[in-house]
Amino acid sequence: MFIRNAWYIATWSDEIGQRPFARRILNEPIVLFRDASGAIAALEDRCCHRGTPLAFGEVVPGGIQCGYHGLVFDSSGRCVMVPGDHTVPPDAQVRSYPIVEKDEFVWIWMGDPARADRSLIFDYPYHNATTGWPHKHAVYHIKGGYMLVIDNLMDLSHLGYVHGGTVGGAPMTHVEAKMRTVRTPAGVRFDRWMIDSVPPPTYVKAVGFAGRVDRWQENEFFAPSTVIQWIGAVDAGTGTLRD
Ligand code: FES
């Protein structure tokens, strides 16, 4: 069972080009494509004629054309052309999904379109500041329930055991971390401080810390499926840590 009236990240912006792009979201087959204006559309990936995945077709000036018998659907999912027929049946339609392209993410609303409030999507402007915030991105396919991934990201007590030789460091540093947890309008947030601690190997390699550090982690869960993590460290006693 899934939460339907929510925004989900469907793709990265650069995954969607002039070719139909298929992805299964909440166990529903979706096809995404850019129309002639560059706007992204998302439709049910199942032609209403004979059930062919629309991703097998191609993007055409009027929308997306099914690769089986050539019906064309516009970005609202309405059939706008039937080859060899001057009329289009009024109920020839596939489901369309609200889409917002923002901060290099493509967000999709999987529930009632009337409730798709784009103001609920959080801002992540750093993706737009390419000089100040260089970044790269990727997609990882995980053979497991998405809630287990959230559990992993929101419970950092595993860091000292699973990632001890990289970003984790000593297990007891995490066990003894000072914690603050608060409920937020869309989920939950926690901050962890590891004051005057031994830096983990990856931090030493990246920054060159010579001694102990004041280290922090800030994680926020935005229901139903997004987690943002911020981490950092400074030489012990030199930073300004919130409390
Ligand atoms: S199955 Fe799509 S046009 Fe026939």
Short mmCIF file of C-alpha atoms and ligand atoms in Angstrom, two decimals:
data_model
loop_
_atom_site.label_atom_id
_atom_site.label_comp_id
_atom_site.label_asym_id
_atom_site.label_seq_id
_atom_site.Cartn_x
_atom_site.Cartn_y
_atom_site.Cartn_z
CA MET A 1 0.00 0.00 0.00
CA PHE A 2 1.36 3.42 -0.90
CA ILE A 3 0.62 6.99 0.09
CA ARG A 4 -0.84 8.40 -3.08
CA ASN A 5 -1.54 12.06 -2.39
CA ALA A 6 2.09 13.09 -2.27
CA TRP A 7 4.90 14.28 -4.48
CA TYR A 8 7.55 11.76 -5.43
CA ILE A 9 10.80 12.30 -7.30
CA ALA A 10 10.18 10.51 -10.59
CA THR A 11 13.46 11.19 -12.36
CA TRP A 12 16.32 13.61 -12.67
CA SER A 13 15.60 16.33 -15.22
CA ASP A 14 18.34 15.16 -17.54
CA GLU A 15 16.88 11.68 -17.75
CA ILE A 16 14.00 13.02 -19.82
CA GLY A 17 14.76 13.91 -23.41
CA GLN A 18 13.19 13.43 -26.80
CA ARG A 19 12.68 9.71 -26.33
CA PRO A 20 9.89 8.19 -24.21
CA PHE A 21 11.20 7.23 -20.80
CA ALA A 22 9.56 4.42 -18.84
CA ARG A 23 9.66 4.10 -15.07
CA ARG A 24 7.52 2.18 -12.60
CA ILE A 25 6.40 4.38 -9.71
CA LEU A 26 4.24 3.08 -6.85
CA ASN A 27 4.06 -0.07 -8.95
CA GLU A 28 2.38 1.82 -11.81
CA PRO A 29 3.91 1.94 -15.29
CA ILE A 30 4.59 5.56 -16.23
CA VAL A 31 5.99 7.03 -19.42
CA LEU A 32 7.58 10.47 -19.32
CA PHE A 33 8.55 12.65 -22.26
CA ARG A 34 9.19 16.25 -23.21
CA ASP A 35 6.71 17.85 -25.56
CA ALA A 36 7.66 20.30 -28.30
CA SER A 37 7.85 23.17 -25.78
CA GLY A 38 10.27 21.28 -23.57
CA ALA A 39 7.70 20.67 -20.85
CA ILE A 40 7.65 17.22 -19.30
CA ALA A 41 4.51 15.10 -19.38
CA ALA A 42 3.80 11.86 -17.54
CA LEU A 43 1.20 9.38 -18.76
CA GLU A 44 0.08 5.93 -17.85
CA ASP A 45 2.37 3.68 -19.87
CA ARG A 46 -0.44 1.66 -21.36
CA CYS A 47 -2.24 2.58 -24.56
CA CYS A 48 -6.01 2.63 -24.18
CA HIS A 49 -6.39 0.84 -27.52
CA ARG A 50 -4.66 -2.52 -27.03
CA GLY A 51 -2.59 -1.96 -23.95
CA THR A 52 0.79 -1.49 -25.61
CA PRO A 53 3.33 0.42 -23.48
CA LEU A 54 3.51 3.93 -24.91
CA ALA A 55 7.22 3.93 -24.16
CA PHE A 56 7.57 1.63 -27.17
CA GLY A 57 6.41 4.51 -29.38
CA GLU A 58 7.93 7.90 -30.05
CA VAL A 59 7.52 11.55 -29.27
CA VAL A 60 5.82 13.44 -32.11
CA PRO A 61 4.76 17.10 -32.48
CA GLY A 62 1.31 16.45 -30.96
CA GLY A 63 2.48 14.36 -28.03
CA ILE A 64 3.46 10.70 -27.90
CA GLN A 65 2.56 8.19 -30.59
CA CYS A 66 1.81 4.59 -29.75
CA GLY A 67 4.13 2.23 -31.55
CA TYR A 68 1.43 -0.34 -32.34
CA HIS A 69 -1.33 1.38 -34.38
CA GLY A 70 -0.19 4.99 -34.21
CA LEU A 71 -2.67 6.69 -31.90
CA VAL A 72 -1.27 10.00 -30.63
CA PHE A 73 -1.84 11.22 -27.06
CA ASP A 74 -1.15 14.77 -25.93
CA SER A 75 0.45 15.68 -22.62
CA SER A 76 -2.95 15.58 -20.88
CA GLY A 77 -3.42 11.98 -21.97
CA ARG A 78 -6.14 12.79 -24.46
CA CYS A 79 -6.02 10.97 -27.78
CA VAL A 80 -5.70 13.61 -30.49
CA MET A 81 -5.14 11.48 -33.58
CA VAL A 82 -6.28 8.10 -34.85
CA PRO A 83 -4.57 7.13 -38.12
CA GLY A 84 -7.12 6.57 -40.89
CA ASP A 85 -9.99 8.03 -38.89
CA HIS A 86 -11.20 11.63 -38.93
CA THR A 87 -12.87 11.36 -35.57
CA VAL A 88 -11.35 10.56 -32.20
CA PRO A 89 -13.52 8.69 -29.69
CA PRO A 90 -14.11 11.07 -26.77
CA ASP A 91 -13.19 8.43 -24.21
CA ALA A 92 -9.90 7.59 -25.90
CA GLN A 93 -7.69 8.73 -23.07
CA VAL A 94 -4.93 7.54 -20.80
CA ARG A 95 -4.28 8.77 -17.30
CA SER A 96 -1.95 11.73 -16.93
CA TYR A 97 -0.06 12.73 -13.80
CA PRO A 98 0.78 16.23 -12.53
CA ILE A 99 4.46 16.98 -13.01
CA VAL A 100 6.72 19.72 -11.64
CA GLU A 101 10.29 20.12 -12.86
CA LYS A 102 12.23 21.94 -10.17
CA ASP A 103 15.87 22.10 -9.02
CA GLU A 104 16.91 19.32 -11.44
CA PHE A 105 14.24 16.98 -10.06
CA VAL A 106 11.10 15.83 -11.84
CA TRP A 107 8.35 15.51 -9.25
CA ILE A 108 5.21 13.49 -9.88
CA TRP A 109 1.91 13.50 -8.01
CA MET A 110 0.44 10.01 -7.89
CA GLY A 111 -2.92 10.78 -6.27
CA ASP A 112 -5.88 13.07 -6.84
CA PRO A 113 -4.71 15.73 -9.34
CA ALA A 114 -6.95 18.33 -7.69
CA ARG A 115 -4.80 18.06 -4.55
CA ALA A 116 -1.46 18.47 -6.32
CA ASP A 117 -0.21 21.59 -4.53
CA ARG A 118 3.25 22.43 -5.87
CA SER A 119 3.99 24.57 -2.81
CA LEU A 120 4.39 21.30 -0.89
CA ILE A 121 7.60 20.54 -2.81
CA PHE A 122 10.61 21.62 -0.82
CA ASP A 123 13.23 23.91 -2.32
CA TYR A 124 16.68 22.64 -3.16
CA PRO A 125 18.24 25.67 -4.89
CA TYR A 126 21.82 24.37 -4.66
CA HIS A 127 21.29 22.39 -7.85
CA ASN A 128 20.77 25.66 -9.69
CA ALA A 129 23.96 27.31 -8.37
CA THR A 130 26.39 25.28 -10.41
CA THR A 131 29.45 27.42 -9.66
CA GLY A 132 29.02 27.63 -5.90
CA TRP A 133 27.68 24.13 -5.35
CA PRO A 134 29.26 21.70 -7.84
CA HIS A 135 27.50 18.38 -7.74
CA LYS A 136 26.84 15.16 -9.56
CA HIS A 137 23.99 12.72 -9.36
CA ALA A 138 23.06 9.14 -10.10
CA VAL A 139 20.26 6.60 -9.82
CA TYR A 140 20.65 3.47 -7.72
CA HIS A 141 18.26 0.59 -8.11
CA ILE A 142 17.70 -1.18 -4.81
CA LYS A 143 16.06 -4.57 -4.56
CA GLY A 144 14.20 -3.82 -1.38
CA GLY A 145 11.34 -1.85 0.11
CA TYR A 146 11.82 1.89 -0.03
CA MET A 147 10.95 2.21 3.66
CA LEU A 148 14.02 0.15 4.52
CA VAL A 149 16.15 2.73 2.72
CA ILE A 150 14.54 5.50 4.74
CA ASP A 151 15.18 3.48 7.87
CA ASN A 152 18.83 3.18 6.91
CA LEU A 153 19.25 6.90 6.24
CA MET A 154 17.38 8.02 9.35
CA ASP A 155 19.11 5.66 11.79
CA LEU A 156 22.80 6.50 11.75
CA SER A 157 23.68 4.21 14.65
CA HIS A 158 24.89 1.78 11.97
CA LEU A 159 27.62 4.13 10.71
CA GLY A 160 30.36 3.03 13.10
CA TYR A 161 29.79 -0.64 12.24
CA VAL A 162 28.92 -0.68 8.53
CA HIS A 163 31.07 2.31 7.49
CA GLY A 164 33.73 2.33 10.18
CA GLY A 165 36.58 2.45 7.68
CA THR A 166 35.11 5.30 5.62
CA VAL A 167 32.51 7.86 6.78
CA GLY A 168 31.67 6.15 10.06
CA GLY A 169 34.66 6.00 12.31
CA ALA A 170 34.53 4.65 15.84
CA PRO A 171 31.18 3.08 16.83
CA MET A 172 31.15 4.64 20.29
CA THR A 173 31.41 8.10 18.76
CA HIS A 174 27.96 7.50 17.33
CA VAL A 175 26.58 5.80 20.40
CA GLU A 176 27.56 8.81 22.50
CA ALA A 177 26.47 11.45 19.99
CA LYS A 178 24.35 14.26 21.35
CA MET A 179 20.95 14.12 19.64
CA ARG A 180 18.03 16.44 19.07
CA THR A 181 14.93 15.18 17.27
CA VAL A 182 11.94 17.29 16.24
CA ARG A 183 8.76 16.67 14.33
CA THR A 184 8.39 18.82 11.24
CA PRO A 185 5.30 19.65 9.17
CA ALA A 186 6.25 16.98 6.61
CA GLY A 187 8.12 14.43 8.70
CA VAL A 188 10.92 14.45 11.23
CA ARG A 189 14.38 15.92 11.62
CA PHE A 190 17.33 15.06 13.82
CA ASP A 191 20.65 16.70 14.51
CA ARG A 192 23.62 14.82 15.94
CA TRP A 193 26.77 16.30 17.35
CA MET A 194 30.00 14.40 17.98
CA ILE A 195 32.06 16.96 19.79
CA ASP A 196 35.82 16.52 20.20
CA SER A 197 35.82 13.18 18.39
CA VAL A 198 38.26 11.28 16.22
CA PRO A 199 37.49 12.06 12.57
CA PRO A 200 36.52 9.08 10.39
CA PRO A 201 39.00 7.98 7.68
CA THR A 202 37.11 9.58 4.77
CA TYR A 203 37.03 12.96 6.50
CA VAL A 204 40.78 12.81 7.13
CA LYS A 205 41.42 11.88 3.53
CA ALA A 206 39.16 14.61 2.14
CA VAL A 207 40.07 17.48 4.44
CA GLY A 208 43.35 16.49 6.05
CA PHE A 209 42.30 16.82 9.67
CA ALA A 210 45.37 16.38 11.86
CA GLY A 211 43.58 16.05 15.18
CA ARG A 212 40.18 15.73 16.75
CA VAL A 213 37.10 17.38 15.29
CA ASP A 214 33.69 18.71 16.16
CA ARG A 215 31.40 16.85 13.84
CA TRP A 216 27.69 17.06 13.01
CA GLN A 217 24.97 15.38 10.99
CA GLU A 218 21.58 16.86 10.16
CA ASN A 219 18.98 14.58 8.61
CA GLU A 220 15.43 15.40 7.60
CA PHE A 221 12.73 13.06 6.36
CA PHE A 222 10.02 14.49 4.13
CA ALA A 223 7.19 11.98 3.97
CA PRO A 224 6.69 9.77 2.17
CA SER A 225 10.04 9.09 0.52
CA THR A 226 12.62 11.87 0.65
CA VAL A 227 15.57 12.26 3.00
CA ILE A 228 18.04 15.15 3.02
CA GLN A 229 21.35 14.77 4.83
CA TRP A 230 23.87 17.44 5.75
CA ILE A 231 27.16 16.51 7.34
CA GLY A 232 30.26 18.41 8.36
CA ALA A 233 33.23 18.69 10.68
CA VAL A 234 35.72 21.33 11.80
CA ASP A 235 38.85 21.17 13.93
CA ALA A 236 37.73 20.65 17.52
CA GLY A 237 36.89 23.86 19.29
CA THR A 238 36.96 26.05 16.19
CA GLY A 239 33.42 25.77 14.89
CA THR A 240 30.12 27.32 15.74
CA LEU A 241 27.81 24.49 16.61
CA ARG A 242 24.15 24.93 17.28
CA ASP A 243 22.72 23.52 20.46
S1 FES B 1 -2.26 -0.41 -29.02
FE1 FES B 1 -1.79 1.68 -29.15
S2 FES B 1 -2.58 2.31 -30.99
FE2 FES B 1 -3.19 0.26 -30.85
#
